[in-house]
Amino acid sequence: PTRPSSDLAAAISLARLPIRKGILLSMLPHSMPHVDRFKLALDCGWQSMECGTEPNQATADLIKEASVKTGMPIHSVMNAAHWQNPLNSPDAAVVEKSLEGMRTSLRNAKLWGADTVLLVPAVVNDKLTYSDAWTRSQAQVKKLIPLAAELKVVIGIENVWNKFLLSPMEMANYVDSFKSPWVKAYFDVGNILLYGYPQDWIRTLGKRICKVHLKDFSFRNNPQIKKRVADFVNLREGDLDWKAVHQALADIGYKGDATVELPRGDAEYLKDLSKRVDLILEGA
């Protein structure tokens, strides 16, 4: 094949979004020591790491050591206590467990040099109302802002299937309601396909977005059960319009990390996934 012209090469280079390729620690083989997991991620083309909440100080120290030894930065912490113990629970003990989980996550972030903690702010169900989800979670997040400010770690509110914050305007208003630079939006492009369009959300949220999760989603026919199913699939194999996402991220000038959130796999899988993210970031 012929080499691209210098003009075409320059255009391709300009199209590449200034975004680091992030991976979850949980996607790497659990049997490996932490430092070897970080090395594997680097060898497979990844540039940053997102880790889950780690209450065990010894393990947290090992994760920090792995990051320092390999030179791979940890950019974010995925909080763990918010689903089982939602901040909008009427039970004070449940709420305290959730707050303590966030405090642990924020301190993990400070230890590891991460600048964000992902938070699912509330859960709406047949017992927990939408209006209560807003007011109760808002009151509890406000309690966390002083610690976030002290540690210089952003609380990133993520869009998930919690039946809450179901429009981009509502998400923007919720984030803005805190009037704090320490509360922003953690945007998941795949989660949104059930009830919206990622490019629309990205442009509406704009500079509020502090981090991005990458996954793909498909509404497809399953021949085994003879039904149309909605499910997560590998990147660039679903219904997500990646070129529209690329353009929207370029339009808002996003320059943070984009972290893949997919199942665990071996080196071959992780290298292939890294190449898929390259194509997404290049607008291919």
Short mmCIF file of C-alpha atoms in Angstrom, two decimals:
data_model
loop_
_atom_site.label_atom_id
_atom_site.label_comp_id
_atom_site.label_asym_id
_atom_site.label_seq_id
_atom_site.Cartn_x
_atom_site.Cartn_y
_atom_site.Cartn_z
CA PRO A 1 0.00 0.00 0.00
CA THR A 2 1.11 3.53 -0.66
CA ARG A 3 2.08 5.82 2.19
CA PRO A 4 -0.39 8.59 2.98
CA SER A 5 0.53 12.03 1.75
CA SER A 6 2.00 14.44 4.27
CA ASP A 7 -1.27 16.42 4.22
CA LEU A 8 -3.32 13.30 4.94
CA ALA A 9 -0.92 12.20 7.68
CA ALA A 10 -1.19 15.63 9.27
CA ALA A 11 -4.98 15.49 9.10
CA ILE A 12 -4.99 12.06 10.79
CA SER A 13 -2.68 13.38 13.48
CA LEU A 14 -4.93 16.38 14.10
CA ALA A 15 -7.99 14.14 14.30
CA ARG A 16 -6.51 12.17 17.19
CA LEU A 17 -8.13 13.40 20.38
CA PRO A 18 -5.70 14.47 23.16
CA ILE A 19 -7.05 11.77 25.48
CA ARG A 20 -5.20 9.13 27.51
CA LYS A 21 -6.32 5.52 27.09
CA GLY A 22 -7.37 4.22 30.50
CA ILE A 23 -8.09 0.70 31.68
CA LEU A 24 -9.64 -0.71 34.85
CA LEU A 25 -7.40 -2.62 37.24
CA SER A 26 -10.22 -5.18 37.48
CA MET A 27 -9.86 -5.97 33.75
CA LEU A 28 -6.34 -7.35 34.30
CA PRO A 29 -5.62 -10.95 35.46
CA HIS A 30 -6.34 -11.17 39.19
CA SER A 31 -3.76 -13.91 39.69
CA MET A 32 -0.88 -11.54 38.88
CA PRO A 33 0.82 -9.29 41.46
CA HIS A 34 -0.23 -5.65 41.15
CA VAL A 35 3.07 -4.51 39.65
CA ASP A 36 2.83 -7.19 36.94
CA ARG A 37 -0.74 -6.16 36.16
CA PHE A 38 0.39 -2.56 35.67
CA LYS A 39 3.30 -3.74 33.46
CA LEU A 40 0.93 -5.84 31.36
CA ALA A 41 -1.37 -2.87 30.86
CA LEU A 42 1.55 -0.73 29.68
CA ASP A 43 2.80 -3.48 27.37
CA CYS A 44 -0.66 -3.70 25.80
CA GLY A 45 -0.71 0.02 24.98
CA TRP A 46 -2.65 1.50 27.89
CA GLN A 47 -1.65 4.85 29.39
CA SER A 48 -3.54 5.21 32.68
CA MET A 49 -5.37 3.15 35.29
CA GLU A 50 -8.66 3.35 37.16
CA CYS A 51 -8.84 1.39 40.42
CA GLY A 52 -11.70 0.39 42.68
CA THR A 53 -12.09 1.47 46.30
CA GLU A 54 -9.49 -0.27 48.47
CA PRO A 55 -10.21 -0.25 52.23
CA ASN A 56 -7.17 -2.43 53.03
CA GLN A 57 -4.23 -0.07 53.56
CA ALA A 58 -1.59 -2.73 52.76
CA THR A 59 -3.24 -3.46 49.42
CA ALA A 60 -3.66 0.25 48.71
CA ASP A 61 0.07 0.68 49.33
CA LEU A 62 0.86 -2.17 46.88
CA ILE A 63 -1.26 -0.47 44.21
CA LYS A 64 0.58 2.80 44.83
CA GLU A 65 3.93 0.97 44.58
CA ALA A 66 2.89 -0.66 41.29
CA SER A 67 1.98 2.73 39.85
CA VAL A 68 5.26 4.32 40.94
CA LYS A 69 7.44 1.41 39.77
CA THR A 70 5.88 1.18 36.32
CA GLY A 71 5.27 4.87 35.81
CA MET A 72 1.62 4.25 34.90
CA PRO A 73 -0.57 6.91 36.55
CA ILE A 74 -3.78 6.12 38.41
CA HIS A 75 -6.24 8.77 37.28
CA SER A 76 -9.45 7.77 39.03
CA VAL A 77 -11.08 5.66 41.74
CA MET A 78 -14.34 3.81 41.12
CA ASN A 79 -16.28 4.07 44.35
CA ALA A 80 -17.73 0.76 45.55
CA ALA A 81 -20.29 1.47 48.29
CA HIS A 82 -22.90 3.52 46.44
CA TRP A 83 -25.10 0.78 44.92
CA GLN A 84 -25.66 -1.43 47.96
CA ASN A 85 -25.71 1.56 50.30
CA PRO A 86 -27.21 4.48 48.35
CA LEU A 87 -26.83 8.02 49.62
CA ASN A 88 -30.59 8.56 49.29
CA SER A 89 -31.53 5.74 51.68
CA PRO A 90 -33.86 6.77 54.54
CA ASP A 91 -31.72 4.60 56.84
CA ALA A 92 -28.99 6.72 58.48
CA ALA A 93 -26.75 3.67 58.97
CA VAL A 94 -26.90 2.84 55.25
CA VAL A 95 -26.08 6.43 54.34
CA GLU A 96 -23.13 6.45 56.74
CA LYS A 97 -21.73 3.29 55.10
CA SER A 98 -22.00 5.05 51.75
CA LEU A 99 -20.31 8.19 53.04
CA GLU A 100 -17.52 6.17 54.64
CA GLY A 101 -17.00 4.35 51.33
CA MET A 102 -16.63 7.70 49.58
CA ARG A 103 -14.25 8.98 52.24
CA THR A 104 -12.13 5.86 51.72
CA SER A 105 -12.25 6.36 47.94
CA LEU A 106 -11.21 10.00 48.25
CA ARG A 107 -8.26 9.04 50.47
CA ASN A 108 -7.32 6.25 48.03
CA ALA A 109 -7.28 8.85 45.27
CA LYS A 110 -5.00 11.14 47.26
CA LEU A 111 -2.60 8.26 48.02
CA TRP A 112 -2.49 7.11 44.41
CA GLY A 113 -2.26 10.55 42.82
CA ALA A 114 -5.69 10.27 41.20
CA ASP A 115 -7.74 13.42 40.67
CA THR A 116 -11.27 11.94 40.56
CA VAL A 117 -13.59 9.56 42.41
CA LEU A 118 -16.57 8.16 40.50
CA LEU A 119 -19.86 8.35 42.42
CA VAL A 120 -23.31 6.95 41.68
CA PRO A 121 -25.23 9.59 43.68
CA ALA A 122 -28.56 7.83 44.22
CA VAL A 123 -30.76 4.88 43.29
CA VAL A 124 -34.45 5.20 42.34
CA ASN A 125 -36.71 2.16 42.80
CA ASP A 126 -40.22 1.28 43.96
CA LYS A 127 -39.32 2.33 47.51
CA LEU A 128 -36.94 5.26 46.87
CA THR A 129 -38.59 8.14 45.02
CA TYR A 130 -37.05 10.37 42.39
CA SER A 131 -37.55 13.60 44.33
CA ASP A 132 -36.04 12.07 47.46
CA ALA A 133 -33.10 10.80 45.39
CA TRP A 134 -32.39 14.39 44.36
CA THR A 135 -32.73 16.11 47.74
CA ARG A 136 -31.22 13.40 49.93
CA SER A 137 -28.22 12.68 47.70
CA GLN A 138 -27.59 16.38 47.22
CA ALA A 139 -27.46 16.89 51.00
CA GLN A 140 -24.99 14.01 51.44
CA VAL A 141 -22.70 14.97 48.54
CA LYS A 142 -22.45 18.44 50.06
CA LYS A 143 -21.03 16.81 53.21
CA LEU A 144 -18.24 15.26 51.10
CA ILE A 145 -17.17 18.46 49.33
CA PRO A 146 -14.94 19.80 52.16
CA LEU A 147 -12.88 16.57 52.17
CA ALA A 148 -12.75 16.54 48.35
CA ALA A 149 -11.50 20.13 48.39
CA GLU A 150 -8.94 19.38 51.11
CA LEU A 151 -7.57 16.41 49.15
CA LYS A 152 -7.99 18.18 45.77
CA VAL A 153 -9.99 15.27 44.33
CA VAL A 154 -13.08 15.79 42.16
CA ILE A 155 -16.30 13.89 42.84
CA GLY A 156 -17.42 12.64 39.42
CA ILE A 157 -21.18 11.99 39.20
CA GLU A 158 -21.73 9.09 36.77
CA ASN A 159 -24.74 8.28 34.60
CA VAL A 160 -25.74 4.66 35.23
CA TRP A 161 -28.92 2.56 35.14
CA ASN A 162 -30.13 3.92 38.48
CA LYS A 163 -33.29 5.54 37.04
CA PHE A 164 -31.95 8.94 38.11
CA LEU A 165 -30.68 11.98 36.16
CA LEU A 166 -32.26 10.75 32.94
CA SER A 167 -31.58 13.77 30.73
CA PRO A 168 -28.43 15.74 29.96
CA MET A 169 -30.04 18.99 31.13
CA GLU A 170 -30.99 17.43 34.43
CA MET A 171 -27.49 16.03 34.94
CA ALA A 172 -26.05 19.47 34.19
CA ASN A 173 -28.44 21.11 36.68
CA TYR A 174 -27.61 18.54 39.36
CA VAL A 175 -23.86 19.10 38.98
CA ASP A 176 -24.32 22.88 38.89
CA SER A 177 -26.46 22.82 42.03
CA PHE A 178 -23.38 22.17 44.18
CA LYS A 179 -21.68 25.36 42.98
CA SER A 180 -18.32 23.65 43.52
CA PRO A 181 -15.35 22.91 41.27
CA TRP A 182 -15.05 19.61 43.20
CA VAL A 183 -18.27 18.14 41.77
CA LYS A 184 -18.36 17.33 38.05
CA ALA A 185 -19.77 14.74 35.65
CA TYR A 186 -18.24 11.33 34.91
CA PHE A 187 -19.76 10.48 31.54
CA ASP A 188 -20.30 6.89 30.33
CA VAL A 189 -20.97 6.81 26.59
CA GLY A 190 -22.39 3.27 26.55
CA ASN A 191 -24.76 3.54 29.49
CA ILE A 192 -26.63 6.37 27.80
CA LEU A 193 -27.83 4.48 24.72
CA LEU A 194 -30.93 3.11 26.48
CA TYR A 195 -32.37 6.62 26.85
CA GLY A 196 -30.28 9.12 24.93
CA TYR A 197 -27.47 9.95 22.53
CA PRO A 198 -23.92 10.32 23.84
CA GLN A 199 -22.99 13.16 21.48
CA ASP A 200 -25.97 15.18 22.79
CA TRP A 201 -25.04 14.54 26.41
CA ILE A 202 -21.38 15.40 25.79
CA ARG A 203 -22.21 18.77 24.23
CA THR A 204 -24.77 19.61 26.93
CA LEU A 205 -22.47 18.68 29.81
CA GLY A 206 -19.45 20.30 28.14
CA LYS A 207 -16.76 21.41 30.58
CA ARG A 208 -18.59 19.69 33.43
CA ILE A 209 -17.19 16.36 32.17
CA CYS A 210 -14.13 15.34 34.17
CA LYS A 211 -13.78 11.74 32.97
CA VAL A 212 -15.20 9.41 30.31
CA HIS A 213 -16.02 5.69 30.31
CA LEU A 214 -15.95 3.83 27.00
CA LYS A 215 -18.17 0.86 26.24
CA ASP A 216 -20.42 -0.14 23.36
CA PHE A 217 -24.00 -1.31 23.37
CA SER A 218 -26.10 -3.26 20.88
CA PHE A 219 -29.77 -3.79 20.24
CA ARG A 220 -29.46 -7.04 18.26
CA ASN A 221 -31.14 -10.30 17.38
CA ASN A 222 -30.02 -13.31 19.41
CA PRO A 223 -30.58 -16.42 17.23
CA GLN A 224 -30.20 -18.78 20.19
CA ILE A 225 -33.21 -17.42 22.05
CA LYS A 226 -34.92 -15.96 18.96
CA LYS A 227 -35.33 -12.58 20.61
CA ARG A 228 -34.00 -9.08 20.17
CA VAL A 229 -31.75 -8.28 23.12
CA ALA A 230 -29.98 -5.21 24.42
CA ASP A 231 -26.47 -5.91 25.65
CA PHE A 232 -22.96 -4.55 26.01
CA VAL A 233 -20.54 -5.68 23.27
CA ASN A 234 -16.92 -5.10 22.36
CA LEU A 235 -15.93 -1.59 21.26
CA ARG A 236 -16.93 -0.69 17.68
CA GLU A 237 -19.20 -3.76 17.40
CA GLY A 238 -22.44 -2.19 18.70
CA ASP A 239 -24.83 0.59 17.82
CA LEU A 240 -22.83 3.49 19.26
CA ASP A 241 -21.93 6.19 16.71
CA TRP A 242 -18.24 6.54 17.57
CA LYS A 243 -17.58 9.22 14.96
CA ALA A 244 -20.31 11.38 16.50
CA VAL A 245 -18.78 10.79 19.95
CA HIS A 246 -15.32 11.72 18.60
CA GLN A 247 -16.67 14.95 17.12
CA ALA A 248 -18.57 15.88 20.29
CA LEU A 249 -15.49 15.32 22.48
CA ALA A 250 -13.47 17.44 20.05
CA ASP A 251 -16.12 20.16 20.10
CA ILE A 252 -16.01 20.55 23.89
CA GLY A 253 -12.21 20.35 23.97
CA TYR A 254 -12.10 17.32 26.27
CA LYS A 255 -8.52 16.41 27.21
CA GLY A 256 -8.89 13.98 30.10
CA ASP A 257 -8.82 10.19 30.34
CA ALA A 258 -11.18 7.79 28.58
CA THR A 259 -11.33 4.47 30.41
CA VAL A 260 -12.61 1.22 28.93
CA GLU A 261 -15.06 -0.64 31.17
CA LEU A 262 -15.28 -4.19 29.84
CA PRO A 263 -14.71 -7.79 31.05
CA ARG A 264 -11.29 -9.06 32.11
CA GLY A 265 -9.07 -10.69 29.48
CA ASP A 266 -5.61 -11.87 28.43
CA ALA A 267 -2.82 -9.92 26.74
CA GLU A 268 -4.09 -10.58 23.21
CA TYR A 269 -7.55 -9.28 24.12
CA LEU A 270 -6.13 -6.21 25.89
CA LYS A 271 -3.89 -5.33 22.93
CA ASP A 272 -6.81 -5.63 20.52
CA LEU A 273 -8.93 -3.46 22.79
CA SER A 274 -6.19 -0.84 22.93
CA LYS A 275 -6.15 -0.70 19.13
CA ARG A 276 -9.92 -0.30 19.07
CA VAL A 277 -9.61 2.72 21.37
CA ASP A 278 -6.91 4.14 19.06
CA LEU A 279 -9.39 4.01 16.18
CA ILE A 280 -12.07 5.71 18.28
CA LEU A 281 -9.70 8.49 19.34
CA GLU A 282 -8.56 8.97 15.73
CA GLY A 283 -12.16 9.32 14.53
CA ALA A 284 -11.83 6.29 12.25
#
